Tab-separated table of C-alpha atoms in Angstrom:
chain	number	residue	atom	x	y	z
A	1	MET	CA	75.400	105.059	38.561
A	2	PHE	CA	74.187	108.569	37.729
A	3	TRP	CA	71.578	108.996	34.961
A	4	ILE	CA	73.903	111.110	32.776
A	5	ILE	CA	76.413	109.055	30.764
A	6	GLU	CA	79.013	111.477	29.391
A	7	THR	CA	82.426	109.842	29.798
A	8	GLU	CA	83.867	106.674	28.308
A	9	SER	CA	84.294	105.099	31.747
A	10	GLN	CA	80.620	105.728	32.549
A	11	LEU	CA	79.635	104.327	29.157
A	12	ASP	CA	81.750	101.227	29.803
A	13	ILE	CA	80.057	100.675	33.188
A	14	PHE	CA	76.655	101.062	31.547
A	15	ASN	CA	77.599	98.639	28.771
A	16	ARG	CA	78.802	96.001	31.258
A	17	GLN	CA	75.361	95.908	32.879
A	18	GLY	CA	74.344	93.636	30.000
A	19	PHE	CA	70.860	95.049	29.539
A	20	LYS	CA	68.848	92.756	27.248
A	21	GLU	CA	65.816	94.946	26.484
A	22	ALA	CA	65.314	98.693	26.532
A	23	PHE	CA	63.117	101.531	25.339
A	24	VAL	CA	65.125	104.101	23.390
A	25	GLU	CA	64.279	107.679	22.437
A	26	VAL	CA	66.614	109.688	20.200
A	27	ILE	CA	66.815	113.436	20.784
A	28	PRO	CA	68.187	115.069	17.630
A	29	PHE	CA	69.469	118.613	17.266
A	30	SER	CA	66.041	119.894	16.192
A	31	SER	CA	62.533	118.604	15.571
A	32	ASN	CA	62.320	120.885	12.502
A	33	ILE	CA	65.061	119.076	10.578
A	34	HIS	CA	64.380	115.850	8.701
A	35	PRO	CA	65.967	112.781	10.349
A	36	THR	CA	68.110	112.127	7.253
A	37	GLN	CA	69.931	115.414	7.907
A	38	ASN	CA	69.611	115.759	11.675
A	39	PRO	CA	72.591	115.067	13.990
A	40	VAL	CA	71.934	113.338	17.316
A	41	SER	CA	72.255	115.260	20.546
A	42	LEU	CA	71.186	112.723	23.183
A	43	VAL	CA	69.973	109.139	23.438
A	44	TYR	CA	67.611	108.163	26.248
A	45	VAL	CA	67.808	104.486	27.202
A	46	LYS	CA	65.337	102.925	29.657
A	47	PRO	CA	66.298	99.310	30.443
A	48	LEU	CA	63.214	97.167	31.017
A	49	ILE	CA	64.760	94.784	33.583
A	50	ASN	CA	67.054	95.425	36.554
A	51	ALA	CA	66.952	99.205	36.250
A	52	SER	CA	64.986	101.737	38.278
A	53	LYS	CA	65.609	104.666	35.977
A	54	GLY	CA	66.469	105.714	32.466
A	55	TYR	CA	69.864	106.950	31.292
A	56	MET	CA	70.858	109.810	29.027
A	57	LEU	CA	73.767	109.008	26.708
A	58	CYS	CA	75.351	112.264	25.571
A	59	ILE	CA	76.726	112.748	22.068
A	60	GLN	CA	76.586	116.538	21.773
A	61	HIS	CA	74.951	118.869	24.267
A	62	ASN	CA	75.984	122.148	25.877
A	63	ASP	CA	75.560	120.721	29.408
A	64	THR	CA	77.805	117.675	29.004
A	65	PHE	CA	81.025	116.207	27.715
A	66	PRO	CA	80.656	114.565	24.283
A	67	LEU	CA	80.781	110.854	23.519
A	68	GLU	CA	81.599	109.418	20.100
A	69	TYR	CA	78.579	108.486	18.005
A	70	SER	CA	80.198	105.171	16.990
A	71	LYS	CA	80.603	104.135	20.636
A	72	ILE	CA	76.932	104.880	21.351
A	73	GLN	CA	76.037	102.813	18.285
A	74	GLN	CA	78.048	99.883	19.650
A	75	VAL	CA	76.405	100.114	23.073
A	76	LEU	CA	72.951	100.090	21.487
A	77	ALA	CA	73.954	97.126	19.302
A	78	ASN	CA	74.802	95.179	22.467
A	79	ILE	CA	71.205	95.500	23.708
A	80	GLU	CA	69.385	92.483	22.292
A	81	THR	CA	65.968	94.105	21.735
A	82	ILE	CA	65.108	97.779	21.438
A	83	TYR	CA	61.634	99.353	21.494
A	84	VAL	CA	61.062	102.813	20.018
A	85	ARG	CA	58.172	105.146	19.273
A	86	ASP	CA	58.902	105.027	15.543
A	87	LYS	CA	61.301	102.459	14.080
A	88	LYS	CA	61.120	104.142	10.677
A	89	GLU	CA	62.535	107.344	12.177
A	90	PHE	CA	64.956	105.616	14.567
A	91	LEU	CA	66.678	103.833	11.652
A	92	HIS	CA	67.702	107.212	10.226
A	93	TYR	CA	69.834	107.680	13.343
A	94	PHE	CA	70.985	104.178	14.317
A	95	PHE	CA	70.888	100.700	12.838
A	96	HIS	CA	69.716	97.876	15.101
A	97	LYS	CA	68.964	94.299	14.062
A	98	SER	CA	66.102	93.849	16.541
A	99	CYS	CA	64.227	97.124	16.832
A	100	HIS	CA	60.432	97.424	17.095
A	101	THR	CA	57.859	100.209	17.038
A	102	THR	CA	55.700	100.147	20.167
A	103	PRO	CA	51.890	100.341	19.973
A	104	PRO	CA	50.844	104.008	19.931
A	105	PRO	CA	48.570	105.228	22.733
A	106	PRO	CA	44.920	105.550	21.638
A	107	PRO	CA	44.119	108.759	19.722
A	108	PRO	CA	43.849	111.656	20.271
A	109	TYR	CA	46.874	111.182	22.574
A	110	ILE	CA	49.696	113.676	21.990
A	111	HIS	CA	52.650	113.594	24.347
A	112	GLU	CA	53.287	117.102	25.624
A	113	TYR	CA	56.680	118.731	25.904
A	114	THR	CA	57.725	120.362	29.167
A	115	LYS	CA	57.032	124.064	29.595
A	116	THR	CA	60.779	124.636	29.207
A	117	HIS	CA	60.721	122.945	25.787
A	118	GLU	CA	57.766	125.060	24.723
A	119	PHE	CA	59.510	128.239	25.874
A	120	TYR	CA	62.696	127.515	23.898
A	121	TYR	CA	60.825	126.344	20.784
A	122	ARG	CA	58.694	129.481	20.834
A	123	LYS	CA	61.588	131.881	21.474
A	124	TYR	CA	64.052	130.272	19.002
A	125	PRO	CA	61.905	128.720	16.248
A	126	ASN	CA	64.739	128.668	13.683
A	127	GLN	CA	67.585	127.501	15.917
A	128	ASP	CA	68.896	124.356	14.205
A	129	ASN	CA	70.490	122.934	17.373
A	130	ILE	CA	67.812	123.975	19.862
A	131	ASN	CA	67.809	120.613	21.665
A	132	CYS	CA	71.508	121.056	22.456
A	133	ILE	CA	70.593	124.217	24.380
A	134	ILE	CA	67.491	123.065	26.277
A	135	PRO	CA	68.685	121.800	29.695
A	136	ILE	CA	69.435	118.081	29.654
A	137	SER	CA	67.379	117.608	32.824
A	138	LYS	CA	64.289	118.719	30.886
A	139	HIS	CA	64.961	116.227	28.086
A	140	TYR	CA	65.301	113.547	30.745
A	141	GLU	CA	62.030	114.613	32.372
A	142	TYR	CA	60.283	114.522	28.996
A	143	CYS	CA	61.608	111.018	28.207
A	144	GLU	CA	60.727	109.595	31.622
A	145	GLU	CA	57.126	110.783	31.160
A	146	LEU	CA	57.104	109.464	27.595
A	147	PHE	CA	58.098	105.994	28.797
A	148	LYS	CA	55.112	105.884	31.169
A	149	ASN	CA	52.741	106.027	28.189
A	150	ILE	CA	54.289	103.328	25.996
A	151	THR	CA	53.869	99.569	25.997
A	152	PRO	CA	57.257	97.936	25.351
A	153	GLN	CA	56.211	95.223	22.935
A	154	PRO	CA	56.345	94.809	19.129
A	155	LEU	CA	53.330	95.890	17.129
A	156	SER	CA	53.649	93.081	14.568
A	157	LYS	CA	56.051	91.539	12.065
A	158	PHE	CA	54.094	93.315	9.360
A	159	ARG	CA	54.654	96.706	11.015
A	160	ASP	CA	58.389	95.995	11.212
A	161	LYS	CA	58.392	95.456	7.445
A	162	ALA	CA	56.277	98.571	6.818
A	163	ASP	CA	58.615	100.702	8.946
A	164	LEU	CA	61.639	99.510	6.966
A	165	VAL	CA	59.917	100.099	3.609
A	166	PHE	CA	58.920	103.672	4.385
A	167	HIS	CA	62.283	104.385	5.992
A	168	LEU	CA	63.980	103.484	2.696
A	169	ILE	CA	61.596	105.674	0.662
A	170	GLU	CA	62.224	108.605	2.999
A	171	LYS	CA	65.991	108.213	2.521
A	172	SER	CA	65.737	108.710	-1.245
A	173	GLY	CA	64.527	112.304	-1.212
A	174	LEU	CA	63.203	114.407	-4.075
A	175	LYS	CA	65.520	116.669	-6.056
A	176	LEU	CA	64.415	120.297	-6.348
A	177	ASN	CA	64.322	122.968	-8.974
A	178	GLN	CA	65.299	125.574	-6.401
A	179	GLU	CA	63.863	128.588	-8.208
A	180	THR	CA	60.444	126.965	-8.679
A	181	TYR	CA	60.484	125.530	-5.174
A	182	ASN	CA	61.115	128.952	-3.605
A	183	LYS	CA	58.197	130.352	-5.587
A	184	TYR	CA	55.659	128.006	-3.965
A	185	PHE	CA	57.127	126.821	-0.656
A	186	THR	CA	58.612	128.541	2.393
A	187	PHE	CA	60.267	125.617	4.191
A	188	PRO	CA	64.042	126.102	3.746
A	189	SER	CA	65.640	123.395	1.636
A	190	GLN	CA	68.535	123.014	-0.774
A	191	ASP	CA	68.911	120.544	-3.650
A	192	TYR	CA	66.711	117.852	-2.044
A	193	ILE	CA	63.656	117.614	0.155
A	194	TYR	CA	62.652	114.584	2.162
A	195	THR	CA	59.232	113.151	2.864
A	196	GLN	CA	58.073	111.762	6.202
A	197	TYR	CA	55.382	109.103	6.521
A	198	ASN	CA	53.110	108.629	9.520
A	199	LEU	CA	51.731	105.112	9.907
A	200	ASN	CA	49.991	105.782	13.211
A	201	THR	CA	46.657	106.581	11.588
A	202	THR	CA	43.299	104.946	12.263
A	203	THR	CA	43.563	102.635	9.239
A	204	MET	CA	47.388	102.579	8.969
A	205	ARG	CA	47.049	104.365	5.608
A	206	PRO	CA	50.079	106.677	5.860
A	207	SER	CA	49.923	110.428	5.771
A	208	ASN	CA	52.980	112.027	4.197
A	209	LYS	CA	54.166	115.511	4.962
A	210	PHE	CA	57.167	117.412	6.237
A	211	GLY	CA	58.024	121.077	6.564
A	212	GLY	CA	54.395	122.042	6.007
A	213	ILE	CA	54.323	120.268	2.622
A	214	ASN	CA	51.598	117.642	2.252
A	215	PHE	CA	52.946	115.397	-0.504
A	216	ALA	CA	49.608	113.604	-0.877
A	217	ALA	CA	47.813	116.875	-1.640
A	218	LEU	CA	50.136	118.799	-3.951
A	219	ASN	CA	48.197	121.040	-6.326
A	220	LYS	CA	48.023	119.625	-9.851
A	221	ASP	CA	47.011	122.923	-11.466
A	222	ASN	CA	49.088	125.779	-10.063
A	223	GLY	CA	52.559	124.582	-11.131
A	224	GLU	CA	53.962	123.774	-7.674
A	225	ARG	CA	54.604	120.140	-8.629
A	226	GLU	CA	57.172	121.392	-11.177
A	227	ALA	CA	59.454	122.146	-8.208
A	228	PHE	CA	60.230	118.414	-7.933
A	229	ILE	CA	62.548	117.051	-10.608
A	230	PRO	CA	64.407	113.763	-11.243
A	231	HIS	CA	67.985	113.227	-10.120
A	232	ASN	CA	68.373	110.715	-12.966
A	233	ASP	CA	66.787	111.046	-16.416
A	234	PHE	CA	63.009	111.163	-15.894
A	235	PHE	CA	60.137	110.480	-13.537
A	236	LEU	CA	57.877	107.499	-14.136
A	237	ASP	CA	54.635	107.553	-12.169
A	238	LEU	CA	52.905	104.174	-11.858
A	239	ASP	CA	49.258	104.453	-10.867
A	240	ILE	CA	47.149	101.412	-9.956
A	241	SER	CA	43.858	101.572	-11.814
A	242	ALA	CA	40.585	100.887	-9.949
A	243	TYR	CA	42.535	99.743	-6.900
A	244	HIS	CA	39.765	99.533	-4.315
A	245	PRO	CA	37.330	97.744	-6.670
A	246	THR	CA	40.154	95.314	-7.497
A	247	LEU	CA	40.894	94.605	-3.838
A	248	LEU	CA	37.223	94.305	-3.021
A	249	GLY	CA	36.702	91.904	-5.928
A	250	LYS	CA	39.411	89.643	-4.467
A	251	LEU	CA	37.838	89.827	-1.010
A	252	VAL	CA	34.348	88.862	-2.169
A	253	GLY	CA	35.444	86.337	-4.803
A	254	PHE	CA	34.372	88.263	-7.902
A	255	GLU	CA	36.374	87.852	-11.114
A	256	PHE	CA	36.502	90.934	-13.324
A	257	PRO	CA	37.048	90.365	-17.043
A	258	GLU	CA	40.505	91.071	-18.473
A	259	GLY	CA	41.236	94.736	-19.156
A	260	ASP	CA	40.076	98.006	-17.650
A	261	ILE	CA	37.830	97.446	-14.626
A	262	HIS	CA	36.112	100.812	-14.982
A	263	GLN	CA	35.171	99.822	-18.541
A	264	ALA	CA	33.724	96.599	-17.123
A	265	PHE	CA	31.612	98.672	-14.744
A	266	ALA	CA	30.537	100.955	-17.610
A	267	GLU	CA	29.170	97.911	-19.404
A	268	MET	CA	27.449	96.684	-16.226
A	269	TYR	CA	25.740	100.048	-15.681
A	270	GLY	CA	25.121	100.815	-19.352
A	271	VAL	CA	26.790	104.252	-19.073
A	272	ASP	CA	29.968	105.891	-20.360
A	273	TYR	CA	33.414	105.417	-18.783
A	274	LYS	CA	33.525	108.690	-16.806
A	275	LYS	CA	30.053	108.175	-15.354
A	276	ALA	CA	30.923	104.575	-14.455
A	277	LYS	CA	33.908	105.692	-12.344
A	278	GLU	CA	31.725	108.189	-10.515
A	279	LEU	CA	28.990	105.616	-9.824
A	280	THR	CA	31.443	102.972	-8.614
A	281	PHE	CA	33.235	105.183	-6.123
A	282	LYS	CA	29.987	106.613	-4.760
A	283	GLN	CA	28.776	103.088	-4.036
A	284	LEU	CA	32.043	101.819	-2.583
A	285	TYR	CA	32.238	104.672	-0.103
A	286	GLY	CA	28.547	105.461	0.422
A	287	GLY	CA	26.640	102.209	-0.062
A	288	VAL	CA	25.162	100.282	-2.995
A	289	PHE	CA	22.405	102.044	-4.958
A	290	LYS	CA	19.058	100.280	-5.150
A	291	GLN	CA	19.116	100.060	-8.952
A	292	TYR	CA	22.455	98.203	-8.947
A	293	GLU	CA	21.845	95.714	-6.103
A	294	HIS	CA	21.045	93.014	-8.691
A	295	LEU	CA	24.546	93.142	-10.205
A	296	GLU	CA	26.643	90.132	-9.130
A	297	PHE	CA	29.563	92.244	-7.892
A	298	PHE	CA	27.379	94.363	-5.626
A	299	LYS	CA	25.407	91.342	-4.403
A	300	LYS	CA	28.676	89.875	-3.160
A	301	VAL	CA	29.823	93.236	-1.743
A	302	LYS	CA	26.585	93.660	0.213
A	303	LYS	CA	26.818	90.131	1.615
A	304	TYR	CA	30.462	90.653	2.599
A	305	THR	CA	29.712	94.051	4.199
A	306	ASP	CA	26.909	92.561	6.290
A	307	LYS	CA	29.186	89.706	7.399
A	308	LEU	CA	31.899	92.174	8.478
A	309	TRP	CA	29.389	94.220	10.434
A	310	ASP	CA	28.076	91.123	12.227
A	311	GLU	CA	31.623	90.069	13.188
A	312	PHE	CA	32.433	93.570	14.385
A	313	ASN	CA	29.399	93.674	16.668
A	314	ASN	CA	29.402	90.058	17.862
A	315	GLN	CA	33.108	89.504	18.597
A	316	GLY	CA	34.002	93.153	19.136
A	317	TYR	CA	36.545	93.467	16.303
A	318	ILE	CA	37.472	92.470	12.779
A	319	GLU	CA	40.971	91.431	11.738
A	320	CYS	CA	42.396	92.729	8.467
A	321	PRO	CA	43.973	90.454	5.868
A	322	ILE	CA	47.786	90.616	5.531
A	323	SER	CA	48.486	93.143	8.311
A	324	LYS	CA	46.357	91.363	10.962
A	325	HIS	CA	45.491	94.832	12.248
A	326	ARG	CA	42.317	94.835	14.329
A	327	PHE	CA	39.540	97.384	14.187
A	328	GLU	CA	38.121	97.165	17.699
A	329	LYS	CA	34.581	98.249	18.474
A	330	ASP	CA	35.376	99.879	21.815
A	331	LYS	CA	38.097	102.060	20.229
A	332	LEU	CA	36.108	103.428	17.283
A	333	GLU	CA	33.241	105.899	17.294
A	334	ASN	CA	30.272	106.445	14.984
A	335	MET	CA	30.843	103.276	13.013
A	336	ASN	CA	28.478	101.860	10.408
A	337	PRO	CA	28.764	98.970	7.924
A	338	GLN	CA	30.031	101.095	5.019
A	339	LYS	CA	32.556	102.970	7.113
A	340	LEU	CA	33.913	99.673	8.448
A	341	LEU	CA	34.314	98.343	4.905
A	342	ASN	CA	36.141	101.534	3.891
A	343	TYR	CA	38.506	101.228	6.864
A	344	LEU	CA	39.241	97.636	5.881
A	345	LEU	CA	39.923	98.620	2.249
A	346	GLN	CA	42.315	101.402	3.284
A	347	ASN	CA	44.234	99.009	5.511
A	348	LEU	CA	44.313	96.334	2.811
A	349	GLU	CA	45.504	98.888	0.241
A	350	THR	CA	48.410	99.876	2.500
A	351	SER	CA	49.225	96.276	3.441
A	352	ASN	CA	49.226	95.086	-0.158
A	353	ASN	CA	51.366	98.062	-1.157
A	354	VAL	CA	53.929	97.315	1.562
A	355	ILE	CA	54.451	93.893	-0.034
A	356	ILE	CA	54.779	95.503	-3.492
A	357	LEU	CA	57.121	98.215	-2.176
A	358	TRP	CA	59.271	95.563	-0.469
A	359	GLU	CA	59.665	93.715	-3.775
A	360	ILE	CA	60.454	96.917	-5.683
A	361	LEU	CA	63.014	98.118	-3.135
A	362	LYS	CA	64.778	94.729	-3.129
A	363	LEU	CA	64.954	94.926	-6.913
A	364	LEU	CA	66.403	98.453	-6.804
A	365	GLN	CA	69.277	97.582	-4.462
A	366	GLY	CA	72.506	98.749	-6.092
A	367	LYS	CA	70.601	100.469	-8.941
A	368	ASN	CA	70.578	104.140	-9.891
A	369	THR	CA	66.809	104.116	-10.376
A	370	LYS	CA	65.079	104.998	-7.097
A	371	LEU	CA	61.586	104.909	-5.669
A	372	VAL	CA	61.229	108.465	-4.362
A	373	LEU	CA	57.555	108.908	-3.487
A	374	TYR	CA	54.539	106.787	-2.642
A	375	VAL	CA	50.992	108.161	-2.402
A	376	TYR	CA	48.225	105.574	-1.813
A	377	ASP	CA	47.913	103.986	-5.285
A	378	SER	CA	50.766	105.880	-6.943
A	379	PHE	CA	54.477	104.973	-7.085
A	380	LEU	CA	56.977	107.565	-8.347
A	381	LEU	CA	60.248	106.286	-9.811
A	382	ASP	CA	63.291	108.447	-10.537
A	383	VAL	CA	64.567	106.461	-13.538
A	384	ASP	CA	68.029	105.991	-14.998
A	385	LYS	CA	67.298	105.487	-18.708
A	386	THR	CA	70.049	102.846	-18.989
A	387	GLU	CA	68.100	100.585	-16.589
A	388	LYS	CA	65.206	99.672	-18.895
A	389	ASP	CA	65.270	96.037	-17.789
A	390	THR	CA	64.827	97.161	-14.185
A	391	VAL	CA	61.713	99.128	-15.117
A	392	LYS	CA	60.324	96.086	-16.945
A	393	GLN	CA	60.916	93.965	-13.848
A	394	ILE	CA	59.050	96.518	-11.728
A	395	LEU	CA	56.111	96.466	-14.147
A	396	ASN	CA	56.098	92.676	-13.837
A	397	ILE	CA	55.736	92.976	-10.067
A	398	PHE	CA	52.386	94.706	-10.549
A	399	LYS	CA	51.415	92.181	-13.209
A	400	ASN	CA	52.212	89.303	-10.844
A	401	HIS	CA	49.898	90.896	-8.279
A	402	ARG	CA	47.206	91.028	-10.985
A	403	LEU	CA	46.975	94.804	-10.859
A	404	ASN	CA	46.319	97.075	-13.827
A	405	ILE	CA	48.534	100.140	-13.916
A	406	LYS	CA	48.623	103.379	-15.867
A	407	PHE	CA	51.853	105.305	-16.140
A	408	LYS	CA	53.002	108.818	-16.918
A	409	LYS	CA	56.500	110.009	-17.751
A	410	GLY	CA	57.973	113.483	-17.398
A	411	ASN	CA	60.829	115.791	-16.457
A	412	THR	CA	58.996	117.170	-13.405
A	413	TYR	CA	56.414	115.829	-10.980
A	414	ASN	CA	53.790	117.830	-12.854
A	415	LEU	CA	52.989	114.751	-14.940
């Protein structure tokens, strides 16, 4: 059978092979369009057993006859297990009940396009169906090389959950005040803009940008955040207070008194609230100051940090709570005890938040209120004012996790 599948008879022959496992790469119309709005051009399928080559299933491309999207979906559904580069992105194109993100190659690996791809992308940067024009043989060449650098196995059950969570947030989108948006941003968009999370970072703490917009670093002072407005009645931003000290307290077995943790630190240090926040974060990320080593919290932190560092050096890795992600000594450079602790805290923050996000998203099923943005310790809700009980239930989720939150309400994201 030829590697191009472009007729129903060819697709039927392919389907009857009964492939159980495969690596799949979706080639959309353009890499510059968000997956929520991007039609599919081609689907590369590399069976893992009883196949010497990959196959290109053609939905819409200038070089081939078209196949119906629904029939491709059915063929993929018949494959028992699918491995992809990014499950979160793949789910925007196709649903599959057993789909897994493969382990990413070690950084700074970046898979290169063919010279033909680079030529077309450079010559036609704004062509919204550019991948339908690039020769199909070059897409096939790119995918065959891509497959050589992946390991077809699941990352973890936790990663499967994280991919689904961030996929659902990406689907929500942020409504735009078009006039304000055009004043500050150049990426073309109408009515809504969509975020895109990258979980393949050193600590798994996701970056979040698309179209040149870094949603984790929007300016709070120049007015650009006013471009993002609620689809419903108002935005409600829930911000976890003193998150890393809270997580670290749980790790080392230290019980903070009820109330504001930064106020508890202010009383420990004998300084005002603002100074206490500054002192705490400096010590969490840079090491405990000599004058505060006697405090019970920092005694426990120092002991825990030393224990982590010993494990890291003696067994060659540490394993994170919840995610079971491993920081491996031979894959990390310029490590020190404090940096290792910070990596662990970032991973634990993300892992804990995935559990919280999962609970929130389950609660919001069938509701008008949506979770539209997540940034580290901040959760942005687009609230329908008739769903007050839903908001109360969300607040209870944080309470059940013993987290203190602060919230802001407004008609734009400039809260």
